[in-house]
Amino acid sequence: TMKEVLETSSLKEATGKENEEQMVQSVVDDFDKMVDELQEAIELAEEAKDEGTGDMLIAVKQSLKKHIWMLKAYLG
């Protein structure tokens, strides 16, 4: 269930009372945390010599970093 996912997730659900700037900043913060976690997973994939998984995770990480850059530009 969603409740179980939220209990084990490193990301926390928004309260719903944020203004638009706070919401965007929250997304940036979540994406930053995901980038850090992806880096850990990339290192594990490299240790396991799993190039396919590592490449996939690198692509996801790069995409998130691009989105972080765009959202930070929006925030000013």
JSON list of N, CA and C in Angstrom, two decimals:
[
{"chain": "A", "resi": 1, "resn": "THR", "atom": "N", "xyz": [0.84, -1.19, 0.00]},
{"chain": "A", "resi": 1, "resn": "THR", "atom": "CA", "xyz": [0.00, 0.00, 0.00]},
{"chain": "A", "resi": 1, "resn": "THR", "atom": "C", "xyz": [0.88, 1.25, 0.00]},
{"chain": "A", "resi": 2, "resn": "MET", "atom": "N", "xyz": [0.27, 2.37, -0.30]},
{"chain": "A", "resi": 2, "resn": "MET", "atom": "CA", "xyz": [1.01, 3.63, -0.31]},
{"chain": "A", "resi": 2, "resn": "MET", "atom": "C", "xyz": [1.54, 3.94, 1.09]},
{"chain": "A", "resi": 3, "resn": "LYS", "atom": "N", "xyz": [0.78, 3.62, 2.11]},
{"chain": "A", "resi": 3, "resn": "LYS", "atom": "CA", "xyz": [1.22, 3.86, 3.48]},
{"chain": "A", "resi": 3, "resn": "LYS", "atom": "C", "xyz": [2.53, 3.12, 3.77]},
{"chain": "A", "resi": 4, "resn": "GLU", "atom": "N", "xyz": [2.61, 1.87, 3.33]},
{"chain": "A", "resi": 4, "resn": "GLU", "atom": "CA", "xyz": [3.82, 1.07, 3.55]},
{"chain": "A", "resi": 4, "resn": "GLU", "atom": "C", "xyz": [5.00, 1.64, 2.77]},
{"chain": "A", "resi": 5, "resn": "VAL", "atom": "N", "xyz": [4.74, 2.09, 1.57]},
{"chain": "A", "resi": 5, "resn": "VAL", "atom": "CA", "xyz": [5.81, 2.69, 0.76]},
{"chain": "A", "resi": 5, "resn": "VAL", "atom": "C", "xyz": [6.35, 3.93, 1.46]},
{"chain": "A", "resi": 6, "resn": "LEU", "atom": "N", "xyz": [5.45, 4.78, 1.94]},
{"chain": "A", "resi": 6, "resn": "LEU", "atom": "CA", "xyz": [5.88, 6.01, 2.61]},
{"chain": "A", "resi": 6, "resn": "LEU", "atom": "C", "xyz": [6.63, 5.72, 3.91]},
{"chain": "A", "resi": 7, "resn": "GLU", "atom": "N", "xyz": [6.30, 4.63, 4.58]},
{"chain": "A", "resi": 7, "resn": "GLU", "atom": "CA", "xyz": [6.99, 4.29, 5.82]},
{"chain": "A", "resi": 7, "resn": "GLU", "atom": "C", "xyz": [8.44, 3.89, 5.57]},
{"chain": "A", "resi": 8, "resn": "THR", "atom": "N", "xyz": [8.72, 3.29, 4.42]},
{"chain": "A", "resi": 8, "resn": "THR", "atom": "CA", "xyz": [10.08, 2.83, 4.13]},
{"chain": "A", "resi": 8, "resn": "THR", "atom": "C", "xyz": [10.85, 3.80, 3.24]},
{"chain": "A", "resi": 9, "resn": "SER", "atom": "N", "xyz": [10.19, 4.79, 2.72]},
{"chain": "A", "resi": 9, "resn": "SER", "atom": "CA", "xyz": [10.82, 5.73, 1.79]},
{"chain": "A", "resi": 9, "resn": "SER", "atom": "C", "xyz": [11.68, 6.74, 2.54]},
{"chain": "A", "resi": 10, "resn": "SER", "atom": "N", "xyz": [12.77, 7.16, 1.89]},
{"chain": "A", "resi": 10, "resn": "SER", "atom": "CA", "xyz": [13.58, 8.23, 2.46]},
{"chain": "A", "resi": 10, "resn": "SER", "atom": "C", "xyz": [12.97, 9.59, 2.14]},
{"chain": "A", "resi": 11, "resn": "LEU", "atom": "N", "xyz": [11.99, 9.62, 1.25]},
{"chain": "A", "resi": 11, "resn": "LEU", "atom": "CA", "xyz": [11.29, 10.86, 0.90]},
{"chain": "A", "resi": 11, "resn": "LEU", "atom": "C", "xyz": [10.02, 10.95, 1.71]},
{"chain": "A", "resi": 12, "resn": "LYS", "atom": "N", "xyz": [9.67, 12.15, 2.09]},
{"chain": "A", "resi": 12, "resn": "LYS", "atom": "CA", "xyz": [8.48, 12.35, 2.92]},
{"chain": "A", "resi": 12, "resn": "LYS", "atom": "C", "xyz": [7.39, 13.05, 2.12]},
{"chain": "A", "resi": 13, "resn": "GLU", "atom": "N", "xyz": [6.16, 12.68, 2.41]},
{"chain": "A", "resi": 13, "resn": "GLU", "atom": "CA", "xyz": [5.01, 13.25, 1.73]},
{"chain": "A", "resi": 13, "resn": "GLU", "atom": "C", "xyz": [4.82, 14.71, 2.16]},
{"chain": "A", "resi": 14, "resn": "ALA", "atom": "N", "xyz": [4.47, 15.55, 1.20]},
{"chain": "A", "resi": 14, "resn": "ALA", "atom": "CA", "xyz": [4.21, 16.96, 1.49]},
{"chain": "A", "resi": 14, "resn": "ALA", "atom": "C", "xyz": [2.94, 17.09, 2.32]},
{"chain": "A", "resi": 15, "resn": "THR", "atom": "N", "xyz": [2.85, 18.19, 3.04]},
{"chain": "A", "resi": 15, "resn": "THR", "atom": "CA", "xyz": [1.67, 18.41, 3.87]},
{"chain": "A", "resi": 15, "resn": "THR", "atom": "C", "xyz": [0.48, 18.89, 3.06]},
{"chain": "A", "resi": 16, "resn": "GLY", "atom": "N", "xyz": [0.75, 19.50, 1.91]},
{"chain": "A", "resi": 16, "resn": "GLY", "atom": "CA", "xyz": [-0.32, 20.06, 1.09]},
{"chain": "A", "resi": 16, "resn": "GLY", "atom": "C", "xyz": [-0.59, 21.52, 1.41]},
{"chain": "A", "resi": 17, "resn": "LYS", "atom": "N", "xyz": [0.14, 22.06, 2.37]},
{"chain": "A", "resi": 17, "resn": "LYS", "atom": "CA", "xyz": [-0.06, 23.46, 2.76]},
{"chain": "A", "resi": 17, "resn": "LYS", "atom": "C", "xyz": [1.05, 24.36, 2.23]},
{"chain": "A", "resi": 18, "resn": "GLU", "atom": "N", "xyz": [1.93, 23.81, 1.40]},
{"chain": "A", "resi": 18, "resn": "GLU", "atom": "CA", "xyz": [3.06, 24.58, 0.87]},
{"chain": "A", "resi": 18, "resn": "GLU", "atom": "C", "xyz": [2.59, 25.53, -0.23]},
{"chain": "A", "resi": 19, "resn": "ASN", "atom": "N", "xyz": [3.29, 26.66, -0.33]},
{"chain": "A", "resi": 19, "resn": "ASN", "atom": "CA", "xyz": [3.04, 27.53, -1.47]},
{"chain": "A", "resi": 19, "resn": "ASN", "atom": "C", "xyz": [3.83, 26.99, -2.66]},
{"chain": "A", "resi": 20, "resn": "GLU", "atom": "N", "xyz": [3.67, 27.60, -3.83]},
{"chain": "A", "resi": 20, "resn": "GLU", "atom": "CA", "xyz": [4.30, 27.03, -5.02]},
{"chain": "A", "resi": 20, "resn": "GLU", "atom": "C", "xyz": [5.83, 27.00, -4.93]},
{"chain": "A", "resi": 21, "resn": "GLU", "atom": "N", "xyz": [6.43, 28.02, -4.35]},
{"chain": "A", "resi": 21, "resn": "GLU", "atom": "CA", "xyz": [7.89, 28.03, -4.22]},
{"chain": "A", "resi": 21, "resn": "GLU", "atom": "C", "xyz": [8.36, 26.92, -3.28]},
{"chain": "A", "resi": 22, "resn": "GLN", "atom": "N", "xyz": [7.65, 26.74, -2.18]},
{"chain": "A", "resi": 22, "resn": "GLN", "atom": "CA", "xyz": [8.00, 25.67, -1.24]},
{"chain": "A", "resi": 22, "resn": "GLN", "atom": "C", "xyz": [7.84, 24.29, -1.87]},
{"chain": "A", "resi": 23, "resn": "MET", "atom": "N", "xyz": [6.80, 24.14, -2.70]},
{"chain": "A", "resi": 23, "resn": "MET", "atom": "CA", "xyz": [6.59, 22.86, -3.38]},
{"chain": "A", "resi": 23, "resn": "MET", "atom": "C", "xyz": [7.74, 22.55, -4.32]},
{"chain": "A", "resi": 24, "resn": "VAL", "atom": "N", "xyz": [8.15, 23.55, -5.10]},
{"chain": "A", "resi": 24, "resn": "VAL", "atom": "CA", "xyz": [9.25, 23.33, -6.04]},
{"chain": "A", "resi": 24, "resn": "VAL", "atom": "C", "xyz": [10.54, 23.03, -5.27]},
{"chain": "A", "resi": 25, "resn": "GLN", "atom": "N", "xyz": [10.78, 23.75, -4.18]},
{"chain": "A", "resi": 25, "resn": "GLN", "atom": "CA", "xyz": [11.98, 23.49, -3.37]},
{"chain": "A", "resi": 25, "resn": "GLN", "atom": "C", "xyz": [11.94, 22.08, -2.79]},
{"chain": "A", "resi": 26, "resn": "SER", "atom": "N", "xyz": [10.77, 21.64, -2.40]},
{"chain": "A", "resi": 26, "resn": "SER", "atom": "CA", "xyz": [10.63, 20.28, -1.87]},
{"chain": "A", "resi": 26, "resn": "SER", "atom": "C", "xyz": [10.97, 19.24, -2.93]},
{"chain": "A", "resi": 27, "resn": "VAL", "atom": "N", "xyz": [10.55, 19.49, -4.17]},
{"chain": "A", "resi": 27, "resn": "VAL", "atom": "CA", "xyz": [10.88, 18.58, -5.26]},
{"chain": "A", "resi": 27, "resn": "VAL", "atom": "C", "xyz": [12.39, 18.57, -5.49]},
{"chain": "A", "resi": 28, "resn": "VAL", "atom": "N", "xyz": [13.01, 19.74, -5.46]},
{"chain": "A", "resi": 28, "resn": "VAL", "atom": "CA", "xyz": [14.47, 19.83, -5.61]},
{"chain": "A", "resi": 28, "resn": "VAL", "atom": "C", "xyz": [15.16, 19.02, -4.51]},
{"chain": "A", "resi": 29, "resn": "ASP", "atom": "N", "xyz": [14.71, 19.20, -3.28]},
{"chain": "A", "resi": 29, "resn": "ASP", "atom": "CA", "xyz": [15.30, 18.48, -2.16]},
{"chain": "A", "resi": 29, "resn": "ASP", "atom": "C", "xyz": [15.15, 16.96, -2.33]},
{"chain": "A", "resi": 30, "resn": "ASP", "atom": "N", "xyz": [13.95, 16.55, -2.76]},
{"chain": "A", "resi": 30, "resn": "ASP", "atom": "CA", "xyz": [13.72, 15.12, -2.98]},
{"chain": "A", "resi": 30, "resn": "ASP", "atom": "C", "xyz": [14.61, 14.59, -4.11]},
{"chain": "A", "resi": 31, "resn": "PHE", "atom": "N", "xyz": [14.71, 15.34, -5.20]},
{"chain": "A", "resi": 31, "resn": "PHE", "atom": "CA", "xyz": [15.56, 14.91, -6.31]},
{"chain": "A", "resi": 31, "resn": "PHE", "atom": "C", "xyz": [17.02, 14.84, -5.87]},
{"chain": "A", "resi": 32, "resn": "ASP", "atom": "N", "xyz": [17.47, 15.80, -5.05]},
{"chain": "A", "resi": 32, "resn": "ASP", "atom": "CA", "xyz": [18.85, 15.75, -4.54]},
{"chain": "A", "resi": 32, "resn": "ASP", "atom": "C", "xyz": [19.08, 14.47, -3.73]},
{"chain": "A", "resi": 33, "resn": "LYS", "atom": "N", "xyz": [18.13, 14.13, -2.89]},
{"chain": "A", "resi": 33, "resn": "LYS", "atom": "CA", "xyz": [18.26, 12.92, -2.09]},
{"chain": "A", "resi": 33, "resn": "LYS", "atom": "C", "xyz": [18.29, 11.68, -2.99]},
{"chain": "A", "resi": 34, "resn": "MET", "atom": "N", "xyz": [17.46, 11.68, -4.03]},
{"chain": "A", "resi": 34, "resn": "MET", "atom": "CA", "xyz": [17.43, 10.56, -4.96]},
{"chain": "A", "resi": 34, "resn": "MET", "atom": "C", "xyz": [18.76, 10.43, -5.71]},
{"chain": "A", "resi": 35, "resn": "VAL", "atom": "N", "xyz": [19.36, 11.57, -6.07]},
{"chain": "A", "resi": 35, "resn": "VAL", "atom": "CA", "xyz": [20.66, 11.54, -6.75]},
{"chain": "A", "resi": 35, "resn": "VAL", "atom": "C", "xyz": [21.70, 10.89, -5.84]},
{"chain": "A", "resi": 36, "resn": "ASP", "atom": "N", "xyz": [21.69, 11.25, -4.56]},
{"chain": "A", "resi": 36, "resn": "ASP", "atom": "CA", "xyz": [22.63, 10.64, -3.61]},
{"chain": "A", "resi": 36, "resn": "ASP", "atom": "C", "xyz": [22.42, 9.13, -3.51]},
{"chain": "A", "resi": 37, "resn": "GLU", "atom": "N", "xyz": [21.16, 8.72, -3.43]},
{"chain": "A", "resi": 37, "resn": "GLU", "atom": "CA", "xyz": [20.86, 7.30, -3.32]},
{"chain": "A", "resi": 37, "resn": "GLU", "atom": "C", "xyz": [21.20, 6.56, -4.61]},
{"chain": "A", "resi": 38, "resn": "LEU", "atom": "N", "xyz": [20.98, 7.21, -5.74]},
{"chain": "A", "resi": 38, "resn": "LEU", "atom": "CA", "xyz": [21.36, 6.59, -7.02]},
{"chain": "A", "resi": 38, "resn": "LEU", "atom": "C", "xyz": [22.87, 6.40, -7.09]},
{"chain": "A", "resi": 39, "resn": "GLN", "atom": "N", "xyz": [23.62, 7.36, -6.58]},
{"chain": "A", "resi": 39, "resn": "GLN", "atom": "CA", "xyz": [25.08, 7.23, -6.60]},
{"chain": "A", "resi": 39, "resn": "GLN", "atom": "C", "xyz": [25.52, 6.00, -5.80]},
{"chain": "A", "resi": 40, "resn": "GLU", "atom": "N", "xyz": [24.88, 5.79, -4.66]},
{"chain": "A", "resi": 40, "resn": "GLU", "atom": "CA", "xyz": [25.19, 4.59, -3.87]},
{"chain": "A", "resi": 40, "resn": "GLU", "atom": "C", "xyz": [24.86, 3.33, -4.66]},
{"chain": "A", "resi": 41, "resn": "ALA", "atom": "N", "xyz": [23.73, 3.33, -5.35]},
{"chain": "A", "resi": 41, "resn": "ALA", "atom": "CA", "xyz": [23.34, 2.16, -6.14]},
{"chain": "A", "resi": 41, "resn": "ALA", "atom": "C", "xyz": [24.29, 1.95, -7.32]},
{"chain": "A", "resi": 42, "resn": "ILE", "atom": "N", "xyz": [24.75, 3.04, -7.92]},
{"chain": "A", "resi": 42, "resn": "ILE", "atom": "CA", "xyz": [25.71, 2.94, -9.02]},
{"chain": "A", "resi": 42, "resn": "ILE", "atom": "C", "xyz": [26.99, 2.28, -8.53]},
{"chain": "A", "resi": 43, "resn": "GLU", "atom": "N", "xyz": [27.46, 2.69, -7.37]},
{"chain": "A", "resi": 43, "resn": "GLU", "atom": "CA", "xyz": [28.67, 2.11, -6.80]},
{"chain": "A", "resi": 43, "resn": "GLU", "atom": "C", "xyz": [28.49, 0.62, -6.51]},
{"chain": "A", "resi": 44, "resn": "LEU", "atom": "N", "xyz": [27.32, 0.25, -6.02]},
{"chain": "A", "resi": 44, "resn": "LEU", "atom": "CA", "xyz": [27.04, -1.17, -5.77]},
{"chain": "A", "resi": 44, "resn": "LEU", "atom": "C", "xyz": [27.01, -1.96, -7.08]},
{"chain": "A", "resi": 45, "resn": "ALA", "atom": "N", "xyz": [26.42, -1.37, -8.11]},
{"chain": "A", "resi": 45, "resn": "ALA", "atom": "CA", "xyz": [26.38, -2.04, -9.42]},
{"chain": "A", "resi": 45, "resn": "ALA", "atom": "C", "xyz": [27.79, -2.22, -9.97]},
{"chain": "A", "resi": 46, "resn": "GLU", "atom": "N", "xyz": [28.63, -1.21, -9.78]},
{"chain": "A", "resi": 46, "resn": "GLU", "atom": "CA", "xyz": [30.02, -1.31, -10.24]},
{"chain": "A", "resi": 46, "resn": "GLU", "atom": "C", "xyz": [30.76, -2.41, -9.50]},
{"chain": "A", "resi": 47, "resn": "GLU", "atom": "N", "xyz": [30.56, -2.48, -8.18]},
{"chain": "A", "resi": 47, "resn": "GLU", "atom": "CA", "xyz": [31.20, -3.53, -7.39]},
{"chain": "A", "resi": 47, "resn": "GLU", "atom": "C", "xyz": [30.76, -4.92, -7.85]},
{"chain": "A", "resi": 48, "resn": "ALA", "atom": "N", "xyz": [29.50, -5.03, -8.26]},
{"chain": "A", "resi": 48, "resn": "ALA", "atom": "CA", "xyz": [28.96, -6.31, -8.71]},
{"chain": "A", "resi": 48, "resn": "ALA", "atom": "C", "xyz": [29.26, -6.56, -10.19]},
{"chain": "A", "resi": 49, "resn": "LYS", "atom": "N", "xyz": [29.96, -5.61, -10.80]},
{"chain": "A", "resi": 49, "resn": "LYS", "atom": "CA", "xyz": [30.29, -5.70, -12.23]},
{"chain": "A", "resi": 49, "resn": "LYS", "atom": "C", "xyz": [29.03, -5.84, -13.10]},
{"chain": "A", "resi": 50, "resn": "ASP", "atom": "N", "xyz": [27.99, -5.12, -12.70]},
{"chain": "A", "resi": 50, "resn": "ASP", "atom": "CA", "xyz": [26.71, -5.11, -13.41]},
{"chain": "A", "resi": 50, "resn": "ASP", "atom": "C", "xyz": [26.62, -3.81, -14.22]},
{"chain": "A", "resi": 51, "resn": "GLU", "atom": "N", "xyz": [27.25, -3.82, -15.39]},
{"chain": "A", "resi": 51, "resn": "GLU", "atom": "CA", "xyz": [27.34, -2.62, -16.21]},
{"chain": "A", "resi": 51, "resn": "GLU", "atom": "C", "xyz": [25.98, -2.13, -16.70]},
{"chain": "A", "resi": 52, "resn": "GLY", "atom": "N", "xyz": [25.09, -3.05, -17.03]},
{"chain": "A", "resi": 52, "resn": "GLY", "atom": "CA", "xyz": [23.77, -2.66, -17.53]},
{"chain": "A", "resi": 52, "resn": "GLY", "atom": "C", "xyz": [22.98, -1.86, -16.50]},
{"chain": "A", "resi": 53, "resn": "THR", "atom": "N", "xyz": [22.95, -2.37, -15.29]},
{"chain": "A", "resi": 53, "resn": "THR", "atom": "CA", "xyz": [22.25, -1.67, -14.22]},
{"chain": "A", "resi": 53, "resn": "THR", "atom": "C", "xyz": [22.93, -0.34, -13.92]},
{"chain": "A", "resi": 54, "resn": "GLY", "atom": "N", "xyz": [24.26, -0.35, -13.87]},
{"chain": "A", "resi": 54, "resn": "GLY", "atom": "CA", "xyz": [24.99, 0.88, -13.61]},
{"chain": "A", "resi": 54, "resn": "GLY", "atom": "C", "xyz": [24.71, 1.94, -14.65]},
{"chain": "A", "resi": 55, "resn": "ASP", "atom": "N", "xyz": [24.70, 1.56, -15.92]},
{"chain": "A", "resi": 55, "resn": "ASP", "atom": "CA", "xyz": [24.42, 2.51, -17.00]},
{"chain": "A", "resi": 55, "resn": "ASP", "atom": "C", "xyz": [23.01, 3.08, -16.89]},
{"chain": "A", "resi": 56, "resn": "MET", "atom": "N", "xyz": [22.05, 2.21, -16.57]},
{"chain": "A", "resi": 56, "resn": "MET", "atom": "CA", "xyz": [20.67, 2.67, -16.43]},
{"chain": "A", "resi": 56, "resn": "MET", "atom": "C", "xyz": [20.56, 3.68, -15.28]},
{"chain": "A", "resi": 57, "resn": "LEU", "atom": "N", "xyz": [21.20, 3.36, -14.16]},
{"chain": "A", "resi": 57, "resn": "LEU", "atom": "CA", "xyz": [21.14, 4.26, -13.01]},
{"chain": "A", "resi": 57, "resn": "LEU", "atom": "C", "xyz": [21.84, 5.58, -13.29]},
{"chain": "A", "resi": 58, "resn": "ILE", "atom": "N", "xyz": [22.93, 5.55, -14.04]},
{"chain": "A", "resi": 58, "resn": "ILE", "atom": "CA", "xyz": [23.62, 6.78, -14.42]},
{"chain": "A", "resi": 58, "resn": "ILE", "atom": "C", "xyz": [22.71, 7.66, -15.26]},
{"chain": "A", "resi": 59, "resn": "ALA", "atom": "N", "xyz": [21.98, 7.06, -16.19]},
{"chain": "A", "resi": 59, "resn": "ALA", "atom": "CA", "xyz": [21.06, 7.83, -17.04]},
{"chain": "A", "resi": 59, "resn": "ALA", "atom": "C", "xyz": [19.96, 8.48, -16.21]},
{"chain": "A", "resi": 60, "resn": "VAL", "atom": "N", "xyz": [19.42, 7.74, -15.25]},
{"chain": "A", "resi": 60, "resn": "VAL", "atom": "CA", "xyz": [18.38, 8.30, -14.37]},
{"chain": "A", "resi": 60, "resn": "VAL", "atom": "C", "xyz": [18.96, 9.44, -13.55]},
{"chain": "A", "resi": 61, "resn": "LYS", "atom": "N", "xyz": [20.16, 9.24, -13.02]},
{"chain": "A", "resi": 61, "resn": "LYS", "atom": "CA", "xyz": [20.82, 10.28, -12.21]},
{"chain": "A", "resi": 61, "resn": "LYS", "atom": "C", "xyz": [21.05, 11.54, -13.03]},
{"chain": "A", "resi": 62, "resn": "GLN", "atom": "N", "xyz": [21.52, 11.39, -14.26]},
{"chain": "A", "resi": 62, "resn": "GLN", "atom": "CA", "xyz": [21.76, 12.55, -15.12]},
{"chain": "A", "resi": 62, "resn": "GLN", "atom": "C", "xyz": [20.46, 13.29, -15.41]},
{"chain": "A", "resi": 63, "resn": "SER", "atom": "N", "xyz": [19.40, 12.55, -15.64]},
{"chain": "A", "resi": 63, "resn": "SER", "atom": "CA", "xyz": [18.10, 13.18, -15.90]},
{"chain": "A", "resi": 63, "resn": "SER", "atom": "C", "xyz": [17.63, 13.97, -14.68]},
{"chain": "A", "resi": 64, "resn": "LEU", "atom": "N", "xyz": [17.77, 13.40, -13.50]},
{"chain": "A", "resi": 64, "resn": "LEU", "atom": "CA", "xyz": [17.37, 14.10, -12.28]},
{"chain": "A", "resi": 64, "resn": "LEU", "atom": "C", "xyz": [18.20, 15.36, -12.08]},
{"chain": "A", "resi": 65, "resn": "LYS", "atom": "N", "xyz": [19.50, 15.28, -12.34]},
{"chain": "A", "resi": 65, "resn": "LYS", "atom": "CA", "xyz": [20.36, 16.45, -12.17]},
{"chain": "A", "resi": 65, "resn": "LYS", "atom": "C", "xyz": [19.95, 17.57, -13.14]},
{"chain": "A", "resi": 66, "resn": "LYS", "atom": "N", "xyz": [19.53, 17.20, -14.34]},
{"chain": "A", "resi": 66, "resn": "LYS", "atom": "CA", "xyz": [19.04, 18.19, -15.30]},
{"chain": "A", "resi": 66, "resn": "LYS", "atom": "C", "xyz": [17.77, 18.85, -14.77]},
{"chain": "A", "resi": 67, "resn": "HIS", "atom": "N", "xyz": [16.86, 18.04, -14.23]},
{"chain": "A", "resi": 67, "resn": "HIS", "atom": "CA", "xyz": [15.63, 18.59, -13.68]},
{"chain": "A", "resi": 67, "resn": "HIS", "atom": "C", "xyz": [15.92, 19.49, -12.47]},
{"chain": "A", "resi": 68, "resn": "ILE", "atom": "N", "xyz": [16.87, 19.10, -11.65]},
{"chain": "A", "resi": 68, "resn": "ILE", "atom": "CA", "xyz": [17.25, 19.93, -10.50]},
{"chain": "A", "resi": 68, "resn": "ILE", "atom": "C", "xyz": [17.74, 21.28, -10.99]},
{"chain": "A", "resi": 69, "resn": "TRP", "atom": "N", "xyz": [18.58, 21.27, -12.00]},
{"chain": "A", "resi": 69, "resn": "TRP", "atom": "CA", "xyz": [19.11, 22.52, -12.55]},
{"chain": "A", "resi": 69, "resn": "TRP", "atom": "C", "xyz": [17.97, 23.41, -13.04]},
{"chain": "A", "resi": 70, "resn": "MET", "atom": "N", "xyz": [17.02, 22.84, -13.77]},
{"chain": "A", "resi": 70, "resn": "MET", "atom": "CA", "xyz": [15.90, 23.63, -14.30]},
{"chain": "A", "resi": 70, "resn": "MET", "atom": "C", "xyz": [15.03, 24.18, -13.18]},
{"chain": "A", "resi": 71, "resn": "LEU", "atom": "N", "xyz": [14.75, 23.36, -12.17]},
{"chain": "A", "resi": 71, "resn": "LEU", "atom": "CA", "xyz": [13.92, 23.82, -11.07]},
{"chain": "A", "resi": 71, "resn": "LEU", "atom": "C", "xyz": [14.61, 24.91, -10.25]},
{"chain": "A", "resi": 72, "resn": "LYS", "atom": "N", "xyz": [15.92, 24.77, -10.06]},
{"chain": "A", "resi": 72, "resn": "LYS", "atom": "CA", "xyz": [16.66, 25.81, -9.34]},
{"chain": "A", "resi": 72, "resn": "LYS", "atom": "C", "xyz": [16.67, 27.10, -10.13]},
{"chain": "A", "resi": 73, "resn": "ALA", "atom": "N", "xyz": [16.75, 27.00, -11.46]},
{"chain": "A", "resi": 73, "resn": "ALA", "atom": "CA", "xyz": [16.68, 28.19, -12.30]},
{"chain": "A", "resi": 73, "resn": "ALA", "atom": "C", "xyz": [15.32, 28.87, -12.14]},
{"chain": "A", "resi": 74, "resn": "TYR", "atom": "N", "xyz": [14.27, 28.08, -12.04]},
{"chain": "A", "resi": 74, "resn": "TYR", "atom": "CA", "xyz": [12.93, 28.62, -11.82]},
{"chain": "A", "resi": 74, "resn": "TYR", "atom": "C", "xyz": [12.85, 29.36, -10.49]},
{"chain": "A", "resi": 75, "resn": "LEU", "atom": "N", "xyz": [13.47, 28.77, -9.46]},
{"chain": "A", "resi": 75, "resn": "LEU", "atom": "CA", "xyz": [13.43, 29.38, -8.13]},
{"chain": "A", "resi": 75, "resn": "LEU", "atom": "C", "xyz": [14.27, 30.65, -8.06]},
{"chain": "A", "resi": 76, "resn": "GLY", "atom": "N", "xyz": [15.24, 30.75, -8.96]},
{"chain": "A", "resi": 76, "resn": "GLY", "atom": "CA", "xyz": [16.09, 31.94, -8.98]},
{"chain": "A", "resi": 76, "resn": "GLY", "atom": "C", "xyz": [17.24, 31.76, -8.12]}
]
